[in-house]
Every structure is written in structure tokens, then in C-alpha cells.
CSV table of C-alpha atoms in Angstrom, one decimal:
chain,number,residue,atom,x,y,z
A,1,UNK,CA,0.1,0.1,-0.1
A,2,UNK,CA,1.5,3.3,-1.2
A,3,UNK,CA,1.5,6.6,1.1
A,4,UNK,CA,-1.7,7.8,-0.9
A,5,UNK,CA,-3.8,4.8,-0.3
A,6,UNK,CA,-2.9,4.5,3.5
A,7,UNK,CA,-3.6,8.3,3.8
A,8,UNK,CA,-7.3,7.6,1.9
A,9,UNK,CA,-7.8,4.5,4.3
A,10,UNK,CA,-6.8,6.6,7.4
A,11,UNK,CA,-9.1,9.5,6.6
A,12,UNK,CA,-11.9,7.3,5.8
A,13,UNK,CA,-11.4,5.6,9.2
A,14,UNK,CA,-11.7,8.7,11.0
A,15,UNK,CA,-14.5,10.1,8.9
A,16,UNK,CA,-16.5,6.9,10.1
A,17,UNK,CA,-15.4,7.4,13.7
A,18,UNK,CA,-16.2,11.0,13.8
A,19,UNK,CA,-19.7,10.2,12.0
A,20,UNK,CA,-20.4,7.5,14.8
A,21,UNK,CA,-19.4,9.9,17.4
A,22,UNK,CA,-21.7,12.4,16.1
A,23,UNK,CA,-24.3,10.1,16.0
A,24,UNK,CA,-23.5,8.9,19.5
A,25,UNK,CA,-23.6,12.5,20.9
A,26,UNK,CA,-26.9,13.2,18.5
A,27,UNK,CA,-28.5,10.1,20.3
A,28,UNK,CA,-27.4,11.2,23.8
A,29,UNK,CA,-28.5,15.0,23.0
A,30,UNK,CA,-32.0,13.6,22.0
A,31,UNK,CA,-32.3,11.4,25.2
A,32,UNK,CA,-31.6,14.4,27.2
A,33,UNK,CA,-34.3,16.3,25.6
A,34,UNK,CA,-36.7,13.8,25.8
A,35,UNK,CA,-35.9,13.5,29.4
A,36,UNK,CA,-36.1,17.4,29.9
A,37,UNK,CA,-39.4,17.2,27.7
A,38,UNK,CA,-41.0,14.6,30.2
A,39,UNK,CA,-40.2,16.7,33.1
A,40,UNK,CA,-41.9,19.9,31.8
A,41,UNK,CA,-45.5,20.4,32.4
A,42,UNK,CA,-48.1,19.5,29.4
A,43,UNK,CA,-48.4,22.7,26.6
A,44,UNK,CA,-51.3,23.0,24.2
A,45,UNK,CA,-52.3,25.3,21.9
A,46,UNK,CA,-55.7,26.9,23.0
A,47,UNK,CA,-56.4,29.5,20.2
A,48,UNK,CA,-56.7,29.1,16.4
A,49,UNK,CA,-56.1,31.5,13.6
A,50,UNK,CA,-56.7,33.4,11.1
A,51,UNK,CA,-56.9,36.0,13.9
A,52,UNK,CA,-54.0,36.4,15.9
A,53,UNK,CA,-54.1,36.1,19.9
A,54,UNK,CA,-51.5,37.1,22.8
A,55,UNK,CA,-51.6,38.0,26.1
A,56,UNK,CA,-49.9,41.5,27.0
A,57,UNK,CA,-47.3,41.7,29.8
A,58,UNK,CA,-45.4,39.4,32.0
A,59,UNK,CA,-46.8,41.4,35.4
A,60,UNK,CA,-50.4,40.9,34.4
A,61,UNK,CA,-53.0,38.4,35.7
A,62,UNK,CA,-53.7,35.9,32.7
A,63,UNK,CA,-55.6,33.1,34.2
A,64,UNK,CA,-58.8,33.5,36.5
A,65,UNK,CA,-58.3,31.8,40.1
A,66,UNK,CA,-59.5,28.7,38.9
A,67,UNK,CA,-57.3,28.4,35.8
A,68,UNK,CA,-60.1,27.9,33.3
A,69,UNK,CA,-60.2,31.2,31.8
A,70,UNK,CA,-57.5,32.7,30.0
A,71,UNK,CA,-57.6,36.2,28.9
A,72,UNK,CA,-56.4,37.4,25.4
A,73,UNK,CA,-56.3,40.1,22.8
A,74,UNK,CA,-57.4,39.4,19.4
A,75,UNK,CA,-56.6,41.4,16.0
A,76,UNK,CA,-56.7,40.9,12.3
A,77,UNK,CA,-53.1,41.9,11.5
A,78,UNK,CA,-49.4,41.3,12.6
A,79,UNK,CA,-46.1,42.8,11.7
A,80,UNK,CA,-46.6,46.6,11.9
A,81,UNK,CA,-47.4,49.2,14.3
A,82,UNK,CA,-50.8,49.7,15.4
A,83,UNK,CA,-52.5,52.7,14.4
A,84,UNK,CA,-54.4,55.2,16.6
A,85,UNK,CA,-57.9,53.6,14.9
A,86,UNK,CA,-56.7,49.9,15.5
A,87,UNK,CA,-58.9,48.4,17.8
A,88,UNK,CA,-58.0,45.2,19.5
A,89,UNK,CA,-60.7,42.7,20.7
A,90,UNK,CA,-60.7,41.7,24.4
A,91,UNK,CA,-62.0,38.3,25.5
A,92,UNK,CA,-60.9,35.0,27.0
A,93,UNK,CA,-60.6,31.3,26.2
A,94,UNK,CA,-62.8,28.9,28.2
A,95,UNK,CA,-60.3,26.0,28.7
A,96,UNK,CA,-63.2,23.7,29.8
A,97,UNK,CA,-65.2,24.3,27.0
A,98,UNK,CA,-63.3,23.2,23.9
A,99,UNK,CA,-61.3,26.4,24.1
A,100,UNK,CA,-64.4,28.6,23.2
A,101,UNK,CA,-63.3,32.3,22.7
A,102,UNK,CA,-65.9,34.4,24.8
A,103,UNK,CA,-65.5,38.1,23.5
A,104,UNK,CA,-65.6,40.7,26.5
A,105,UNK,CA,-65.1,44.4,24.7
A,106,UNK,CA,-62.8,45.8,22.7
A,107,UNK,CA,-59.8,48.7,23.0
A,108,UNK,CA,-58.3,51.2,21.3
A,109,UNK,CA,-55.5,52.1,23.7
A,110,UNK,CA,-53.0,49.1,23.1
A,111,UNK,CA,-49.6,48.4,21.8
A,112,UNK,CA,-48.0,45.0,21.1
A,113,UNK,CA,-45.8,44.5,24.2
A,114,UNK,CA,-48.2,45.6,26.8
A,115,UNK,CA,-51.8,44.8,24.9
A,116,UNK,CA,-54.2,47.1,26.7
A,117,UNK,CA,-53.1,45.8,30.0
A,118,UNK,CA,-55.5,43.5,30.4
A,119,UNK,CA,-55.7,41.5,33.4
A,120,UNK,CA,-57.9,39.8,36.1
A,121,UNK,CA,-58.4,42.4,38.8
A,122,UNK,CA,-56.4,41.0,41.7
A,123,UNK,CA,-58.3,39.3,44.5
A,124,UNK,CA,-61.2,39.0,42.3
A,125,UNK,CA,-63.0,35.8,41.0
A,126,UNK,CA,-64.9,37.7,38.1
A,127,UNK,CA,-63.6,41.1,37.4
A,128,UNK,CA,-61.5,42.0,34.4
A,129,UNK,CA,-59.8,45.3,33.7
A,130,UNK,CA,-58.4,46.7,30.6
A,131,UNK,CA,-57.5,50.3,29.0
A,132,UNK,CA,-59.5,52.0,26.3
A,133,UNK,CA,-60.1,55.1,24.9
A,134,UNK,CA,-63.2,56.8,25.1
A,135,UNK,CA,-63.2,60.0,22.9
A,136,UNK,CA,-59.7,61.6,23.7
A,137,UNK,CA,-59.6,60.4,26.8
A,138,UNK,CA,-58.1,57.4,28.0
A,139,UNK,CA,-60.2,55.2,30.4
A,140,UNK,CA,-60.0,51.8,32.1
A,141,UNK,CA,-62.8,49.3,31.5
A,142,UNK,CA,-63.8,47.2,34.5
A,143,UNK,CA,-65.9,44.2,33.5
A,144,UNK,CA,-67.7,41.4,35.8
A,145,UNK,CA,-67.4,38.6,33.4
A,146,UNK,CA,-70.1,36.6,35.5
A,147,UNK,CA,-72.7,39.6,35.2
A,148,UNK,CA,-71.3,40.8,31.7
A,149,UNK,CA,-71.6,44.3,33.4
A,150,UNK,CA,-69.0,46.9,32.7
A,151,UNK,CA,-68.0,50.3,34.1
A,152,UNK,CA,-65.3,52.4,33.4
A,153,UNK,CA,-62.7,54.6,35.6
A,154,UNK,CA,-61.3,57.8,34.4
A,155,UNK,CA,-57.6,57.4,33.5
A,156,UNK,CA,-55.8,54.4,32.4
A,157,UNK,CA,-54.9,51.5,34.7
A,158,UNK,CA,-51.4,51.3,35.2
A,159,UNK,CA,-50.5,48.2,37.3
A,160,UNK,CA,-51.8,46.6,40.8
A,161,UNK,CA,-49.8,47.4,43.8
A,162,UNK,CA,-49.7,45.5,47.2
A,163,UNK,CA,-51.0,47.3,50.1
A,164,UNK,CA,-49.5,46.7,53.5
A,165,UNK,CA,-52.6,44.1,54.4
A,166,UNK,CA,-51.6,42.0,51.6
A,167,UNK,CA,-54.6,43.1,49.5
A,168,UNK,CA,-54.1,44.5,46.1
A,169,UNK,CA,-55.6,47.7,44.8
A,170,UNK,CA,-55.5,49.3,41.1
A,171,UNK,CA,-53.2,52.0,40.3
A,172,UNK,CA,-54.6,55.0,38.1
A,173,UNK,CA,-52.9,57.4,36.2
A,174,UNK,CA,-54.7,60.4,36.6
A,175,UNK,CA,-58.2,60.7,38.4
A,176,UNK,CA,-59.4,57.3,39.8
A,177,UNK,CA,-63.2,57.8,40.0
A,178,UNK,CA,-65.2,54.9,38.7
A,179,UNK,CA,-68.4,54.9,36.8
A,180,UNK,CA,-70.8,52.2,38.0
A,181,UNK,CA,-71.4,49.2,35.9
A,182,UNK,CA,-74.0,50.1,33.2
A,183,UNK,CA,-73.9,47.2,30.7
A,184,UNK,CA,-71.3,45.9,27.8
A,185,UNK,CA,-68.1,47.7,27.3
A,186,UNK,CA,-69.1,48.7,23.2
């Protein structure tokens, strides 16, 4: 065997060994990935197109206290900045009823990152809050989803703050006088 032949044989052997090692690494990585997936909670899709659904911000209460209802925004477009005349539909998904979409209202005061600050009101089993515009003023909608009644507060809802006694209260930007529930949010 000459030098070139032996070099080719050596390279083929090294390539085979490298390929086998790669297969071994891939198999080990697949096993590790499978073990990790088995240790995570189950995940499933609860909304479907053609409309786009998402929830606004990391510090908002997305699930009701029973974990049955999941709040969501719904729009018909993506991949552009919302315009002043774009509205978002506000609703919730009933995970115990075939992931049924339940419309709650709409908002014209929203953005992609924070949505319209939609969330379950802290310490409430049935009230949802979100920001909206009414004319040229920002308001906060407060809806009792069981009663399907909606009121509004003057000024947008910013976030919840824990009070000293452990209860949460809404923080409004501007006046926080609320108008009693009068019907739907539309």
C-alpha cells in the first residue's frame, strides 16, 4: 500500500469514527431533550387562526383564580405598528369548553408589548380590567365577566400595587373615580 492509499484509508476510518461519535452525541442529546420534555408541564395551543391572539405583559394576571379562563387580545393583523384607529378585541378562552373564545369588549388603547394592560383584577374571581380610549380620553374598563356588566374609570389602569394588608388595589394614572357598571363595554 502506498502513502496515498494509506492516507485515504486513514481519512475514511477517521470520518467513520467521527460520524459514529456524532451519531452518539446526537442520540445522547435526543435522550437528554426527551428527559427534559418529560419533566416539563404539558403544553397545548388554545387559540387558532386566522386571527392573531396573545396576552400582554409578564406582570399581569392572565388566568382566573380557577385556571379555567385565559385572557387574550385578538387582532386581524401582525407585523406592523398599530395605528390610532386599530382596535383590539378583548376576550377570554374557556379551556373547559373546547377552548371557546368569549368576547368581552374592545380597546383602542393598546400596543404589541403590553396589550391594553388586560388582566384579572387582583383579589377578584370575576372582574377583568383593561385600558381603552373614550373620545380623546384614556379610561379603564372594569368588567364583571359573570354579570357581563362593564363600568369605566377615568384614567388608564397602570398596574396593581400590594397594600400593607396584603390586598391589591388598582393604580390609575390621573383621576381614579369610577363610573358604576352599566352594561357592555361597547
